[in-house]
Amino acid sequence: MKKVITYGTFDLLHWGHVNLLRRAKEMGDYLIVAISSDEFNKLKDKKSYHSFENRKMILEAIRYVDEVIAEESWDQKVRDVVDHNIDVFVMGSDWEGKFDFLKEHCEVVYLPRTVGISTSKIKDDLLEVNNG
Ligand code: C2G
Protein backbone atom coordinates (compact mmCIF):
# COMPACT_ATOMS: atom_id res chain seq x y z
CA MET A 1 0.00 0.00 0.00
CA LYS A 2 1.49 3.32 -1.13
CA LYS A 3 1.08 5.91 1.63
CA VAL A 4 0.93 9.67 1.06
CA ILE A 5 1.04 12.50 3.63
CA THR A 6 0.32 16.20 3.45
CA TYR A 7 0.15 19.00 6.02
CA GLY A 8 -1.91 22.12 6.45
CA THR A 9 -4.45 24.20 8.35
CA PHE A 10 -7.33 23.55 5.90
CA ASP A 11 -9.52 26.28 7.38
CA LEU A 12 -12.78 27.21 5.59
CA LEU A 13 -12.19 24.20 3.31
CA HIS A 14 -12.38 25.28 -0.34
CA TRP A 15 -11.89 23.89 -3.85
CA GLY A 16 -8.16 24.70 -3.84
CA HIS A 17 -7.73 22.46 -0.81
CA VAL A 18 -9.87 19.72 -2.39
CA ASN A 19 -7.80 19.94 -5.61
CA LEU A 20 -4.68 19.36 -3.51
CA LEU A 21 -6.20 16.48 -1.55
CA ARG A 22 -7.51 14.79 -4.72
CA ARG A 23 -4.11 15.00 -6.46
CA ALA A 24 -2.28 13.86 -3.33
CA LYS A 25 -4.54 10.80 -3.05
CA GLU A 26 -3.96 10.03 -6.74
CA MET A 27 -0.27 9.57 -5.92
CA GLY A 28 -0.94 6.52 -3.73
CA ASP A 29 -3.51 4.34 -2.02
CA TYR A 30 -3.79 5.93 1.41
CA LEU A 31 -3.69 9.63 2.29
CA ILE A 32 -2.86 10.94 5.75
CA VAL A 33 -3.49 14.63 6.42
CA ALA A 34 -1.61 16.25 9.31
CA ILE A 35 -3.82 19.16 10.26
CA SER A 36 -2.37 22.09 12.17
CA SER A 37 -3.50 22.33 15.80
CA ASP A 38 -4.86 25.65 17.05
CA GLU A 39 -1.63 26.11 19.05
CA PHE A 40 0.58 25.34 16.02
CA ASN A 41 -1.45 27.79 13.95
CA LYS A 42 -0.25 30.51 16.33
CA LEU A 43 3.34 29.59 15.39
CA LYS A 44 2.30 30.04 11.75
CA ASP A 45 0.70 33.39 12.58
CA LYS A 46 -2.64 31.92 11.55
CA LYS A 47 -5.93 32.07 13.43
CA SER A 48 -8.38 29.62 11.89
CA TYR A 49 -12.13 30.25 11.91
CA HIS A 50 -12.90 26.57 12.66
CA SER A 51 -11.35 24.85 15.66
CA PHE A 52 -8.91 21.96 15.22
CA GLU A 53 -11.63 19.44 16.14
CA ASN A 54 -14.05 20.84 13.56
CA ARG A 55 -11.38 21.15 10.83
CA LYS A 56 -10.42 17.54 11.58
CA MET A 57 -14.04 16.35 11.38
CA ILE A 58 -14.56 18.13 8.05
CA LEU A 59 -11.38 16.63 6.54
CA GLU A 60 -12.36 13.15 7.74
CA ALA A 61 -15.53 13.53 5.64
CA ILE A 62 -13.53 14.13 2.43
CA ARG A 63 -13.50 11.03 0.21
CA TYR A 64 -9.77 11.43 -0.61
CA VAL A 65 -8.68 11.49 3.05
CA ASP A 66 -8.04 8.18 4.87
CA GLU A 67 -6.64 9.43 8.17
CA VAL A 68 -6.17 12.74 9.94
CA ILE A 69 -3.43 13.34 12.53
CA ALA A 70 -2.41 16.51 14.36
CA GLU A 71 0.40 18.78 13.23
CA GLU A 72 1.81 20.30 16.42
CA SER A 73 5.36 21.32 15.48
CA TRP A 74 7.62 22.12 12.51
CA ASP A 75 9.87 19.23 13.60
CA GLN A 76 7.51 16.27 13.43
CA LYS A 77 7.64 15.53 9.69
CA VAL A 78 10.59 13.09 9.69
CA ARG A 79 9.07 11.17 12.60
CA ASP A 80 5.66 11.12 10.91
CA VAL A 81 7.15 9.85 7.62
CA VAL A 82 9.05 7.09 9.43
CA ASP A 83 6.34 6.11 11.93
CA HIS A 84 3.61 5.98 9.28
CA ASN A 85 5.79 4.32 6.60
CA ILE A 86 5.12 7.19 4.19
CA ASP A 87 6.15 6.80 0.53
CA VAL A 88 5.24 10.27 -0.75
CA PHE A 89 5.18 13.69 0.96
CA VAL A 90 3.02 16.21 -0.90
CA MET A 91 2.62 19.98 -0.49
CA GLY A 92 1.36 22.85 -2.62
CA SER A 93 3.96 24.71 -4.69
CA ASP A 94 3.96 27.71 -2.33
CA TRP A 95 6.18 25.44 -0.18
CA GLU A 96 8.49 24.52 -3.10
CA GLY A 97 11.86 23.39 -1.77
CA LYS A 98 11.04 23.95 1.90
CA PHE A 99 10.78 20.25 2.78
CA ASP A 100 13.47 18.75 0.52
CA PHE A 101 15.22 17.41 3.65
CA LEU A 102 12.56 14.68 3.62
CA LYS A 103 13.95 13.31 0.32
CA GLU A 104 16.19 10.87 2.23
CA HIS A 105 13.06 9.30 3.72
CA CYS A 106 10.42 9.50 0.98
CA GLU A 107 9.49 11.05 -2.36
CA VAL A 108 8.82 14.80 -2.05
CA VAL A 109 6.28 16.35 -4.44
CA TYR A 110 5.15 19.98 -4.70
CA LEU A 111 1.90 20.32 -6.64
CA PRO A 112 0.87 23.52 -8.45
CA ARG A 113 -1.22 25.67 -6.15
CA THR A 114 -4.80 26.31 -7.34
CA VAL A 115 -5.01 29.90 -8.55
CA GLY A 116 -7.91 32.18 -7.57
CA ILE A 117 -8.90 30.85 -4.17
CA SER A 118 -7.51 30.95 -0.65
CA THR A 119 -8.89 31.09 2.87
CA SER A 120 -7.68 34.69 3.25
CA LYS A 121 -9.41 35.64 -0.04
CA ILE A 122 -12.68 34.19 1.28
CA LYS A 123 -12.33 36.21 4.49
CA ASP A 124 -11.43 39.42 2.61
CA ASP A 125 -14.28 39.02 0.11
CA LEU A 126 -16.81 38.41 2.87
CA LEU A 127 -15.53 41.44 4.77
CA GLU A 128 -15.94 43.59 1.67
CA VAL A 129 -19.46 42.30 0.96
CA ASN A 130 -20.57 42.92 4.53
CA ASN A 131 -18.97 46.35 4.77
CA GLY A 132 -20.65 47.43 1.54
N1 C2G B 1 -3.39 25.01 -1.40
C1 C2G B 1 -3.47 24.93 -2.79
N2 C2G B 1 -4.17 25.86 -3.47
C2 C2G B 1 -4.79 26.88 -2.81
C3 C2G B 1 -4.73 26.96 -1.41
C4 C2G B 1 -4.02 26.00 -0.70
O1 C2G B 1 -2.90 24.01 -3.40
N3 C2G B 1 -5.47 27.80 -3.54
C5 C2G B 1 -2.62 23.98 -0.69
C6 C2G B 1 -1.41 24.56 0.06
O2 C2G B 1 -0.31 24.70 -0.84
C7 C2G B 1 -1.17 23.48 1.11
C8 C2G B 1 -2.59 22.95 1.40
O3 C2G B 1 -3.42 23.39 0.30
O4 C2G B 1 -0.38 22.42 0.56
C9 C2G B 1 -3.15 23.48 2.70
O5 C2G B 1 -3.11 24.89 2.66
P1 C2G B 1 -3.10 25.68 4.07
O6 C2G B 1 -4.22 25.19 4.91
O7 C2G B 1 -2.96 27.14 3.77
O8 C2G B 1 -1.75 25.13 4.69
P2 C2G B 1 -0.49 25.97 5.22
O9 C2G B 1 -0.93 27.01 6.18
O10 C2G B 1 0.31 26.32 4.03
O11 C2G B 1 0.24 24.87 6.14
O12 C2G B 1 3.80 22.24 7.76
C10 C2G B 1 3.14 22.73 6.60
C11 C2G B 1 2.08 23.73 6.97
O13 C2G B 1 1.23 23.23 7.99
C12 C2G B 1 1.27 24.09 5.73
CSV table of C-alpha atoms and ligand atoms in Angstrom, one decimal:
chain,number,residue,atom,x,y,z
A,1,MET,CA,0.0,0.0,0.0
A,2,LYS,CA,1.5,3.3,-1.1
A,3,LYS,CA,1.1,5.9,1.6
A,4,VAL,CA,0.9,9.7,1.1
A,5,ILE,CA,1.0,12.5,3.6
A,6,THR,CA,0.3,16.2,3.4
A,7,TYR,CA,0.2,19.0,6.0
A,8,GLY,CA,-1.9,22.1,6.4
A,9,THR,CA,-4.5,24.2,8.3
A,10,PHE,CA,-7.3,23.6,5.9
A,11,ASP,CA,-9.5,26.3,7.4
A,12,LEU,CA,-12.8,27.2,5.6
A,13,LEU,CA,-12.2,24.2,3.3
A,14,HIS,CA,-12.4,25.3,-0.3
A,15,TRP,CA,-11.9,23.9,-3.8
A,16,GLY,CA,-8.2,24.7,-3.8
A,17,HIS,CA,-7.7,22.5,-0.8
A,18,VAL,CA,-9.9,19.7,-2.4
A,19,ASN,CA,-7.8,19.9,-5.6
A,20,LEU,CA,-4.7,19.4,-3.5
A,21,LEU,CA,-6.2,16.5,-1.5
A,22,ARG,CA,-7.5,14.8,-4.7
A,23,ARG,CA,-4.1,15.0,-6.5
A,24,ALA,CA,-2.3,13.9,-3.3
A,25,LYS,CA,-4.5,10.8,-3.1
A,26,GLU,CA,-4.0,10.0,-6.7
A,27,MET,CA,-0.3,9.6,-5.9
A,28,GLY,CA,-0.9,6.5,-3.7
A,29,ASP,CA,-3.5,4.3,-2.0
A,30,TYR,CA,-3.8,5.9,1.4
A,31,LEU,CA,-3.7,9.6,2.3
A,32,ILE,CA,-2.9,10.9,5.7
A,33,VAL,CA,-3.5,14.6,6.4
A,34,ALA,CA,-1.6,16.2,9.3
A,35,ILE,CA,-3.8,19.2,10.3
A,36,SER,CA,-2.4,22.1,12.2
A,37,SER,CA,-3.5,22.3,15.8
A,38,ASP,CA,-4.9,25.7,17.0
A,39,GLU,CA,-1.6,26.1,19.0
A,40,PHE,CA,0.6,25.3,16.0
A,41,ASN,CA,-1.4,27.8,14.0
A,42,LYS,CA,-0.3,30.5,16.3
A,43,LEU,CA,3.3,29.6,15.4
A,44,LYS,CA,2.3,30.0,11.7
A,45,ASP,CA,0.7,33.4,12.6
A,46,LYS,CA,-2.6,31.9,11.6
A,47,LYS,CA,-5.9,32.1,13.4
A,48,SER,CA,-8.4,29.6,11.9
A,49,TYR,CA,-12.1,30.2,11.9
A,50,HIS,CA,-12.9,26.6,12.7
A,51,SER,CA,-11.3,24.9,15.7
A,52,PHE,CA,-8.9,22.0,15.2
A,53,GLU,CA,-11.6,19.4,16.1
A,54,ASN,CA,-14.0,20.8,13.6
A,55,ARG,CA,-11.4,21.2,10.8
A,56,LYS,CA,-10.4,17.5,11.6
A,57,MET,CA,-14.0,16.3,11.4
A,58,ILE,CA,-14.6,18.1,8.0
A,59,LEU,CA,-11.4,16.6,6.5
A,60,GLU,CA,-12.4,13.1,7.7
A,61,ALA,CA,-15.5,13.5,5.6
A,62,ILE,CA,-13.5,14.1,2.4
A,63,ARG,CA,-13.5,11.0,0.2
A,64,TYR,CA,-9.8,11.4,-0.6
A,65,VAL,CA,-8.7,11.5,3.1
A,66,ASP,CA,-8.0,8.2,4.9
A,67,GLU,CA,-6.6,9.4,8.2
A,68,VAL,CA,-6.2,12.7,9.9
A,69,ILE,CA,-3.4,13.3,12.5
A,70,ALA,CA,-2.4,16.5,14.4
A,71,GLU,CA,0.4,18.8,13.2
A,72,GLU,CA,1.8,20.3,16.4
A,73,SER,CA,5.4,21.3,15.5
A,74,TRP,CA,7.6,22.1,12.5
A,75,ASP,CA,9.9,19.2,13.6
A,76,GLN,CA,7.5,16.3,13.4
A,77,LYS,CA,7.6,15.5,9.7
A,78,VAL,CA,10.6,13.1,9.7
A,79,ARG,CA,9.1,11.2,12.6
A,80,ASP,CA,5.7,11.1,10.9
A,81,VAL,CA,7.2,9.9,7.6
A,82,VAL,CA,9.1,7.1,9.4
A,83,ASP,CA,6.3,6.1,11.9
A,84,HIS,CA,3.6,6.0,9.3
A,85,ASN,CA,5.8,4.3,6.6
A,86,ILE,CA,5.1,7.2,4.2
A,87,ASP,CA,6.2,6.8,0.5
A,88,VAL,CA,5.2,10.3,-0.7
A,89,PHE,CA,5.2,13.7,1.0
A,90,VAL,CA,3.0,16.2,-0.9
A,91,MET,CA,2.6,20.0,-0.5
A,92,GLY,CA,1.4,22.9,-2.6
A,93,SER,CA,4.0,24.7,-4.7
A,94,ASP,CA,4.0,27.7,-2.3
A,95,TRP,CA,6.2,25.4,-0.2
A,96,GLU,CA,8.5,24.5,-3.1
A,97,GLY,CA,11.9,23.4,-1.8
A,98,LYS,CA,11.0,23.9,1.9
A,99,PHE,CA,10.8,20.3,2.8
A,100,ASP,CA,13.5,18.7,0.5
A,101,PHE,CA,15.2,17.4,3.7
A,102,LEU,CA,12.6,14.7,3.6
A,103,LYS,CA,14.0,13.3,0.3
A,104,GLU,CA,16.2,10.9,2.2
A,105,HIS,CA,13.1,9.3,3.7
A,106,CYS,CA,10.4,9.5,1.0
A,107,GLU,CA,9.5,11.0,-2.4
A,108,VAL,CA,8.8,14.8,-2.0
A,109,VAL,CA,6.3,16.4,-4.4
A,110,TYR,CA,5.2,20.0,-4.7
A,111,LEU,CA,1.9,20.3,-6.6
A,112,PRO,CA,0.9,23.5,-8.5
A,113,ARG,CA,-1.2,25.7,-6.1
A,114,THR,CA,-4.8,26.3,-7.3
A,115,VAL,CA,-5.0,29.9,-8.5
A,116,GLY,CA,-7.9,32.2,-7.6
A,117,ILE,CA,-8.9,30.9,-4.2
A,118,SER,CA,-7.5,31.0,-0.6
A,119,THR,CA,-8.9,31.1,2.9
A,120,SER,CA,-7.7,34.7,3.3
A,121,LYS,CA,-9.4,35.6,0.0
A,122,ILE,CA,-12.7,34.2,1.3
A,123,LYS,CA,-12.3,36.2,4.5
A,124,ASP,CA,-11.4,39.4,2.6
A,125,ASP,CA,-14.3,39.0,0.1
A,126,LEU,CA,-16.8,38.4,2.9
A,127,LEU,CA,-15.5,41.4,4.8
A,128,GLU,CA,-15.9,43.6,1.7
A,129,VAL,CA,-19.5,42.3,1.0
A,130,ASN,CA,-20.6,42.9,4.5
A,131,ASN,CA,-19.0,46.4,4.8
A,132,GLY,CA,-20.7,47.4,1.5
B,1,C2G,N1,-3.4,25.0,-1.4
B,1,C2G,C1,-3.5,24.9,-2.8
B,1,C2G,N2,-4.2,25.9,-3.5
B,1,C2G,C2,-4.8,26.9,-2.8
B,1,C2G,C3,-4.7,27.0,-1.4
B,1,C2G,C4,-4.0,26.0,-0.7
B,1,C2G,O1,-2.9,24.0,-3.4
B,1,C2G,N3,-5.5,27.8,-3.5
B,1,C2G,C5,-2.6,24.0,-0.7
B,1,C2G,C6,-1.4,24.6,0.1
B,1,C2G,O2,-0.3,24.7,-0.8
B,1,C2G,C7,-1.2,23.5,1.1
B,1,C2G,C8,-2.6,23.0,1.4
B,1,C2G,O3,-3.4,23.4,0.3
B,1,C2G,O4,-0.4,22.4,0.6
B,1,C2G,C9,-3.2,23.5,2.7
B,1,C2G,O5,-3.1,24.9,2.7
B,1,C2G,P1,-3.1,25.7,4.1
B,1,C2G,O6,-4.2,25.2,4.9
B,1,C2G,O7,-3.0,27.1,3.8
B,1,C2G,O8,-1.7,25.1,4.7
B,1,C2G,P2,-0.5,26.0,5.2
B,1,C2G,O9,-0.9,27.0,6.2
B,1,C2G,O10,0.3,26.3,4.0
B,1,C2G,O11,0.2,24.9,6.1
B,1,C2G,O12,3.8,22.2,7.8
B,1,C2G,C10,3.1,22.7,6.6
B,1,C2G,C11,2.1,23.7,7.0
B,1,C2G,O13,1.2,23.2,8.0
B,1,C2G,C12,1.3,24.1,5.7
